[in-house]
JSON list of C-alpha atoms in Angstrom, two decimals:
[
{"chain": "Z", "resi": 28, "resn": "UNK", "atom": "CA", "xyz": [10.75, -13.01, -13.25]},
{"chain": "Z", "resi": 29, "resn": "UNK", "atom": "CA", "xyz": [12.83, -14.92, -15.50]},
{"chain": "Z", "resi": 30, "resn": "UNK", "atom": "CA", "xyz": [15.48, -15.74, -13.07]},
{"chain": "Z", "resi": 31, "resn": "UNK", "atom": "CA", "xyz": [12.75, -17.28, -10.78]},
{"chain": "Z", "resi": 32, "resn": "UNK", "atom": "CA", "xyz": [11.81, -19.78, -13.41]},
{"chain": "Z", "resi": 33, "resn": "UNK", "atom": "CA", "xyz": [15.33, -20.66, -14.05]},
{"chain": "Z", "resi": 34, "resn": "UNK", "atom": "CA", "xyz": [16.07, -21.38, -10.37]},
{"chain": "Z", "resi": 35, "resn": "UNK", "atom": "CA", "xyz": [13.03, -23.30, -10.18]},
{"chain": "Z", "resi": 36, "resn": "UNK", "atom": "CA", "xyz": [13.74, -25.38, -13.24]},
{"chain": "Z", "resi": 37, "resn": "UNK", "atom": "CA", "xyz": [17.23, -25.94, -12.05]},
{"chain": "Z", "resi": 38, "resn": "UNK", "atom": "CA", "xyz": [16.10, -26.86, -8.58]},
{"chain": "Z", "resi": 39, "resn": "UNK", "atom": "CA", "xyz": [13.61, -29.48, -9.94]},
{"chain": "Z", "resi": 40, "resn": "UNK", "atom": "CA", "xyz": [16.02, -30.79, -12.48]},
{"chain": "Z", "resi": 41, "resn": "UNK", "atom": "CA", "xyz": [18.97, -31.25, -9.77]},
{"chain": "Z", "resi": 42, "resn": "UNK", "atom": "CA", "xyz": [16.13, -32.77, -7.36]},
{"chain": "Z", "resi": 43, "resn": "UNK", "atom": "CA", "xyz": [14.92, -35.23, -10.13]},
{"chain": "Z", "resi": 44, "resn": "UNK", "atom": "CA", "xyz": [18.16, -36.34, -11.25]},
{"chain": "Z", "resi": 45, "resn": "UNK", "atom": "CA", "xyz": [19.30, -37.00, -7.71]},
{"chain": "Z", "resi": 46, "resn": "UNK", "atom": "CA", "xyz": [16.15, -38.74, -6.48]},
{"chain": "Z", "resi": 47, "resn": "UNK", "atom": "CA", "xyz": [16.36, -40.96, -9.44]},
{"chain": "Z", "resi": 48, "resn": "UNK", "atom": "CA", "xyz": [19.38, -42.66, -8.23]},
{"chain": "Z", "resi": 49, "resn": "UNK", "atom": "CA", "xyz": [18.00, -43.80, -4.77]},
{"chain": "Z", "resi": 50, "resn": "UNK", "atom": "CA", "xyz": [17.53, -47.38, -4.50]},
{"chain": "Z", "resi": 51, "resn": "UNK", "atom": "CA", "xyz": [15.55, -49.51, -2.27]},
{"chain": "Z", "resi": 52, "resn": "UNK", "atom": "CA", "xyz": [17.37, -51.84, 0.30]},
{"chain": "Z", "resi": 53, "resn": "UNK", "atom": "CA", "xyz": [17.60, -55.48, -0.68]},
{"chain": "Z", "resi": 54, "resn": "UNK", "atom": "CA", "xyz": [16.80, -58.45, 1.26]},
{"chain": "Z", "resi": 55, "resn": "UNK", "atom": "CA", "xyz": [18.31, -61.88, 0.03]},
{"chain": "Z", "resi": 56, "resn": "UNK", "atom": "CA", "xyz": [15.91, -64.86, 0.78]},
{"chain": "Z", "resi": 57, "resn": "UNK", "atom": "CA", "xyz": [14.70, -67.55, -1.29]},
{"chain": "Z", "resi": 58, "resn": "UNK", "atom": "CA", "xyz": [11.26, -68.87, -1.06]},
{"chain": "Z", "resi": 59, "resn": "UNK", "atom": "CA", "xyz": [10.48, -72.13, 0.25]},
{"chain": "Z", "resi": 60, "resn": "UNK", "atom": "CA", "xyz": [7.43, -72.85, -2.04]},
{"chain": "Z", "resi": 61, "resn": "UNK", "atom": "CA", "xyz": [6.53, -71.64, -5.28]},
{"chain": "Z", "resi": 62, "resn": "UNK", "atom": "CA", "xyz": [3.74, -68.97, -4.98]},
{"chain": "Z", "resi": 63, "resn": "UNK", "atom": "CA", "xyz": [0.84, -68.43, -7.65]},
{"chain": "Z", "resi": 64, "resn": "UNK", "atom": "CA", "xyz": [0.02, -64.98, -6.36]},
{"chain": "Z", "resi": 65, "resn": "UNK", "atom": "CA", "xyz": [1.72, -61.74, -6.77]},
{"chain": "Z", "resi": 66, "resn": "UNK", "atom": "CA", "xyz": [1.16, -60.70, -2.95]},
{"chain": "Z", "resi": 67, "resn": "UNK", "atom": "CA", "xyz": [3.98, -61.33, -0.66]},
{"chain": "Z", "resi": 68, "resn": "UNK", "atom": "CA", "xyz": [3.88, -64.69, 1.56]},
{"chain": "Z", "resi": 69, "resn": "UNK", "atom": "CA", "xyz": [3.36, -63.94, 5.66]},
{"chain": "Z", "resi": 70, "resn": "UNK", "atom": "CA", "xyz": [3.71, -67.91, 6.01]},
{"chain": "Z", "resi": 71, "resn": "UNK", "atom": "CA", "xyz": [5.79, -69.14, 9.19]},
{"chain": "Z", "resi": 72, "resn": "UNK", "atom": "CA", "xyz": [8.11, -72.07, 8.69]},
{"chain": "Z", "resi": 73, "resn": "UNK", "atom": "CA", "xyz": [9.61, -74.38, 11.26]},
{"chain": "Z", "resi": 74, "resn": "UNK", "atom": "CA", "xyz": [12.96, -76.13, 11.36]},
{"chain": "Z", "resi": 75, "resn": "UNK", "atom": "CA", "xyz": [16.47, -76.34, 12.67]},
{"chain": "Z", "resi": 76, "resn": "UNK", "atom": "CA", "xyz": [19.48, -73.87, 12.28]},
{"chain": "Z", "resi": 77, "resn": "UNK", "atom": "CA", "xyz": [21.75, -75.77, 9.95]},
{"chain": "Z", "resi": 78, "resn": "UNK", "atom": "CA", "xyz": [24.66, -73.13, 9.46]},
{"chain": "Z", "resi": 79, "resn": "UNK", "atom": "CA", "xyz": [25.28, -69.69, 10.61]},
{"chain": "Z", "resi": 80, "resn": "UNK", "atom": "CA", "xyz": [27.70, -67.55, 8.65]},
{"chain": "Z", "resi": 81, "resn": "UNK", "atom": "CA", "xyz": [29.06, -63.87, 9.65]},
{"chain": "Z", "resi": 82, "resn": "UNK", "atom": "CA", "xyz": [29.23, -61.91, 6.23]},
{"chain": "Z", "resi": 83, "resn": "UNK", "atom": "CA", "xyz": [30.09, -58.21, 5.74]},
{"chain": "Z", "resi": 84, "resn": "UNK", "atom": "CA", "xyz": [27.33, -55.85, 5.52]},
{"chain": "Z", "resi": 85, "resn": "UNK", "atom": "CA", "xyz": [26.69, -54.77, 2.01]},
{"chain": "Z", "resi": 86, "resn": "UNK", "atom": "CA", "xyz": [27.01, -50.86, 2.05]},
{"chain": "Z", "resi": 87, "resn": "UNK", "atom": "CA", "xyz": [24.14, -48.90, 0.45]},
{"chain": "Z", "resi": 88, "resn": "UNK", "atom": "CA", "xyz": [25.96, -45.58, -0.60]},
{"chain": "Z", "resi": 89, "resn": "UNK", "atom": "CA", "xyz": [22.79, -44.64, -2.80]},
{"chain": "Z", "resi": 90, "resn": "UNK", "atom": "CA", "xyz": [21.93, -41.04, -2.94]},
{"chain": "Z", "resi": 91, "resn": "UNK", "atom": "CA", "xyz": [18.46, -40.49, -1.32]},
{"chain": "Z", "resi": 92, "resn": "UNK", "atom": "CA", "xyz": [16.14, -38.20, 0.61]},
{"chain": "Z", "resi": 93, "resn": "UNK", "atom": "CA", "xyz": [18.88, -36.03, 2.35]},
{"chain": "Z", "resi": 94, "resn": "UNK", "atom": "CA", "xyz": [20.16, -35.08, -0.95]},
{"chain": "Z", "resi": 95, "resn": "UNK", "atom": "CA", "xyz": [17.02, -34.03, -2.33]},
{"chain": "Z", "resi": 96, "resn": "UNK", "atom": "CA", "xyz": [16.03, -32.06, 0.99]},
{"chain": "Z", "resi": 97, "resn": "UNK", "atom": "CA", "xyz": [19.49, -30.44, 1.02]},
{"chain": "Z", "resi": 98, "resn": "UNK", "atom": "CA", "xyz": [19.33, -29.41, -2.65]},
{"chain": "Z", "resi": 99, "resn": "UNK", "atom": "CA", "xyz": [15.78, -27.84, -2.18]},
{"chain": "Z", "resi": 100, "resn": "UNK", "atom": "CA", "xyz": [16.83, -26.01, 1.33]},
{"chain": "Z", "resi": 101, "resn": "UNK", "atom": "CA", "xyz": [20.17, -25.16, -0.70]},
{"chain": "Z", "resi": 102, "resn": "UNK", "atom": "CA", "xyz": [18.32, -23.62, -3.31]},
{"chain": "Z", "resi": 103, "resn": "UNK", "atom": "CA", "xyz": [15.95, -21.84, -1.50]},
{"chain": "Z", "resi": 104, "resn": "UNK", "atom": "CA", "xyz": [18.93, -19.97, 0.59]},
{"chain": "Z", "resi": 105, "resn": "UNK", "atom": "CA", "xyz": [20.92, -19.42, -2.30]},
{"chain": "Z", "resi": 106, "resn": "UNK", "atom": "CA", "xyz": [18.04, -17.73, -4.13]},
{"chain": "Z", "resi": 107, "resn": "UNK", "atom": "CA", "xyz": [18.18, -15.24, -1.19]},
{"chain": "Z", "resi": 108, "resn": "UNK", "atom": "CA", "xyz": [21.41, -14.07, -2.29]},
{"chain": "Z", "resi": 109, "resn": "UNK", "atom": "CA", "xyz": [22.78, -11.44, -5.01]},
{"chain": "Z", "resi": 110, "resn": "UNK", "atom": "CA", "xyz": [20.69, -10.07, -7.71]},
{"chain": "Z", "resi": 111, "resn": "UNK", "atom": "CA", "xyz": [20.22, -10.65, -11.41]},
{"chain": "Z", "resi": 112, "resn": "UNK", "atom": "CA", "xyz": [22.73, -13.59, -12.65]},
{"chain": "Z", "resi": 113, "resn": "UNK", "atom": "CA", "xyz": [24.57, -13.80, -9.56]},
{"chain": "Z", "resi": 114, "resn": "UNK", "atom": "CA", "xyz": [21.36, -14.72, -7.79]},
{"chain": "Z", "resi": 115, "resn": "UNK", "atom": "CA", "xyz": [20.79, -17.60, -10.45]},
{"chain": "Z", "resi": 116, "resn": "UNK", "atom": "CA", "xyz": [24.70, -18.67, -9.89]},
{"chain": "Z", "resi": 117, "resn": "UNK", "atom": "CA", "xyz": [24.04, -18.50, -5.99]},
{"chain": "Z", "resi": 118, "resn": "UNK", "atom": "CA", "xyz": [20.76, -20.65, -6.64]},
{"chain": "Z", "resi": 119, "resn": "UNK", "atom": "CA", "xyz": [22.47, -23.62, -8.71]},
{"chain": "Z", "resi": 120, "resn": "UNK", "atom": "CA", "xyz": [25.45, -23.50, -6.29]},
{"chain": "Z", "resi": 121, "resn": "UNK", "atom": "CA", "xyz": [23.15, -23.80, -3.27]},
{"chain": "Z", "resi": 122, "resn": "UNK", "atom": "CA", "xyz": [21.52, -26.67, -4.86]},
{"chain": "Z", "resi": 123, "resn": "UNK", "atom": "CA", "xyz": [24.45, -28.54, -5.68]},
{"chain": "Z", "resi": 124, "resn": "UNK", "atom": "CA", "xyz": [26.11, -27.40, -2.07]},
{"chain": "Z", "resi": 125, "resn": "UNK", "atom": "CA", "xyz": [22.93, -28.42, -0.26]},
{"chain": "Z", "resi": 126, "resn": "UNK", "atom": "CA", "xyz": [22.31, -31.62, -1.96]},
{"chain": "Z", "resi": 127, "resn": "UNK", "atom": "CA", "xyz": [26.23, -32.65, -1.38]},
{"chain": "Z", "resi": 128, "resn": "UNK", "atom": "CA", "xyz": [25.71, -31.73, 2.43]},
{"chain": "Z", "resi": 129, "resn": "UNK", "atom": "CA", "xyz": [22.30, -33.46, 2.56]},
{"chain": "Z", "resi": 130, "resn": "UNK", "atom": "CA", "xyz": [23.70, -36.59, 1.42]},
{"chain": "Z", "resi": 131, "resn": "UNK", "atom": "CA", "xyz": [26.67, -36.42, 3.92]},
{"chain": "Z", "resi": 132, "resn": "UNK", "atom": "CA", "xyz": [24.21, -35.75, 6.45]},
{"chain": "Z", "resi": 133, "resn": "UNK", "atom": "CA", "xyz": [21.99, -38.83, 5.79]},
{"chain": "Z", "resi": 134, "resn": "UNK", "atom": "CA", "xyz": [25.15, -41.19, 5.21]},
{"chain": "Z", "resi": 135, "resn": "UNK", "atom": "CA", "xyz": [26.36, -40.11, 8.86]},
{"chain": "Z", "resi": 136, "resn": "UNK", "atom": "CA", "xyz": [23.10, -40.61, 10.53]},
{"chain": "Z", "resi": 137, "resn": "UNK", "atom": "CA", "xyz": [22.35, -44.18, 8.77]},
{"chain": "Z", "resi": 138, "resn": "UNK", "atom": "CA", "xyz": [22.88, -46.98, 11.58]},
{"chain": "Z", "resi": 139, "resn": "UNK", "atom": "CA", "xyz": [25.47, -49.16, 9.46]},
{"chain": "Z", "resi": 140, "resn": "UNK", "atom": "CA", "xyz": [25.81, -52.55, 11.05]},
{"chain": "Z", "resi": 141, "resn": "UNK", "atom": "CA", "xyz": [29.53, -53.90, 10.38]},
{"chain": "Z", "resi": 142, "resn": "UNK", "atom": "CA", "xyz": [28.38, -57.50, 9.84]},
{"chain": "Z", "resi": 143, "resn": "UNK", "atom": "CA", "xyz": [25.33, -59.60, 9.17]},
{"chain": "Z", "resi": 144, "resn": "UNK", "atom": "CA", "xyz": [24.56, -63.02, 9.62]},
{"chain": "Z", "resi": 145, "resn": "UNK", "atom": "CA", "xyz": [23.47, -65.69, 6.99]},
{"chain": "Z", "resi": 146, "resn": "UNK", "atom": "CA", "xyz": [21.29, -68.12, 8.70]},
{"chain": "Z", "resi": 147, "resn": "UNK", "atom": "CA", "xyz": [20.60, -71.42, 7.02]},
{"chain": "Z", "resi": 148, "resn": "UNK", "atom": "CA", "xyz": [17.44, -73.32, 8.27]},
{"chain": "Z", "resi": 149, "resn": "UNK", "atom": "CA", "xyz": [16.51, -76.96, 7.53]},
{"chain": "Z", "resi": 150, "resn": "UNK", "atom": "CA", "xyz": [13.09, -76.71, 7.49]},
{"chain": "Z", "resi": 151, "resn": "UNK", "atom": "CA", "xyz": [10.56, -79.60, 8.66]},
{"chain": "Z", "resi": 152, "resn": "UNK", "atom": "CA", "xyz": [9.60, -80.34, 5.16]},
{"chain": "Z", "resi": 153, "resn": "UNK", "atom": "CA", "xyz": [13.69, -81.22, 4.32]},
{"chain": "Z", "resi": 154, "resn": "UNK", "atom": "CA", "xyz": [14.09, -77.91, 2.09]},
{"chain": "Z", "resi": 155, "resn": "UNK", "atom": "CA", "xyz": [16.19, -75.27, 3.09]},
{"chain": "Z", "resi": 156, "resn": "UNK", "atom": "CA", "xyz": [15.96, -71.52, 3.52]},
{"chain": "Z", "resi": 157, "resn": "UNK", "atom": "CA", "xyz": [18.65, -69.06, 3.99]},
{"chain": "Z", "resi": 158, "resn": "UNK", "atom": "CA", "xyz": [18.22, -65.64, 5.58]},
{"chain": "Z", "resi": 159, "resn": "UNK", "atom": "CA", "xyz": [20.36, -62.73, 6.27]},
{"chain": "Z", "resi": 160, "resn": "UNK", "atom": "CA", "xyz": [19.74, -60.27, 9.06]},
{"chain": "Z", "resi": 161, "resn": "UNK", "atom": "CA", "xyz": [21.73, -58.02, 11.30]},
{"chain": "Z", "resi": 162, "resn": "UNK", "atom": "CA", "xyz": [21.27, -59.79, 14.85]},
{"chain": "Z", "resi": 163, "resn": "UNK", "atom": "CA", "xyz": [21.28, -63.33, 16.20]},
{"chain": "Z", "resi": 164, "resn": "UNK", "atom": "CA", "xyz": [19.61, -62.94, 19.39]},
{"chain": "Z", "resi": 165, "resn": "UNK", "atom": "CA", "xyz": [19.88, -66.47, 21.00]},
{"chain": "Z", "resi": 166, "resn": "UNK", "atom": "CA", "xyz": [20.28, -68.60, 17.85]},
{"chain": "Z", "resi": 167, "resn": "UNK", "atom": "CA", "xyz": [22.74, -71.24, 17.44]},
{"chain": "Z", "resi": 168, "resn": "UNK", "atom": "CA", "xyz": [23.41, -74.14, 15.05]},
{"chain": "Z", "resi": 169, "resn": "UNK", "atom": "CA", "xyz": [20.93, -76.98, 16.20]},
{"chain": "Z", "resi": 170, "resn": "UNK", "atom": "CA", "xyz": [18.33, -74.74, 17.60]},
{"chain": "Z", "resi": 171, "resn": "UNK", "atom": "CA", "xyz": [14.80, -75.01, 16.56]},
{"chain": "Z", "resi": 172, "resn": "UNK", "atom": "CA", "xyz": [13.72, -72.09, 14.83]},
{"chain": "Z", "resi": 173, "resn": "UNK", "atom": "CA", "xyz": [10.83, -70.45, 13.04]},
{"chain": "Z", "resi": 174, "resn": "UNK", "atom": "CA", "xyz": [11.07, -68.18, 9.97]},
{"chain": "Z", "resi": 175, "resn": "UNK", "atom": "CA", "xyz": [8.45, -65.49, 10.01]},
{"chain": "Z", "resi": 176, "resn": "UNK", "atom": "CA", "xyz": [8.19, -62.36, 7.78]},
{"chain": "Z", "resi": 177, "resn": "UNK", "atom": "CA", "xyz": [11.94, -62.93, 6.57]},
{"chain": "Z", "resi": 178, "resn": "UNK", "atom": "CA", "xyz": [13.52, -63.23, 10.00]},
{"chain": "Z", "resi": 179, "resn": "UNK", "atom": "CA", "xyz": [14.65, -66.17, 11.93]},
{"chain": "Z", "resi": 180, "resn": "UNK", "atom": "CA", "xyz": [13.73, -66.52, 15.49]},
{"chain": "Z", "resi": 181, "resn": "UNK", "atom": "CA", "xyz": [14.37, -69.40, 18.14]},
{"chain": "Z", "resi": 182, "resn": "UNK", "atom": "CA", "xyz": [11.45, -71.44, 18.84]}
]
């Protein structure tokens, strides 16, 4: 009974540590108008594409849900092996091994673009906004464009 509590505590501790390392993807954009409210702006802006640059994609190598799920599954499988202190060691090894394998599976399944596009748009009000996105579509320098929900589209 005592080893069950130790195993549960070890699994929870490792899952908490690995889950705390996860980070959300970030999007870079500059607001056109200052906003007084804390809610996101869903306005649409129009302008002309001023410049397009190809930039390397930022790799997000954070530990996320794959590691946590792998750690839990590994802990459960490790708990099925052996008895006494050997069972506790197998459980901890299962948690660590499962977290590593789960993280590797998550990283290999993640669609990683090799390049991003930084698109500068000169808006109709003469201000500028720069958006990073993974595809251009049919955008070219000089094209009329609209910015909607953080993406640039041909207009």
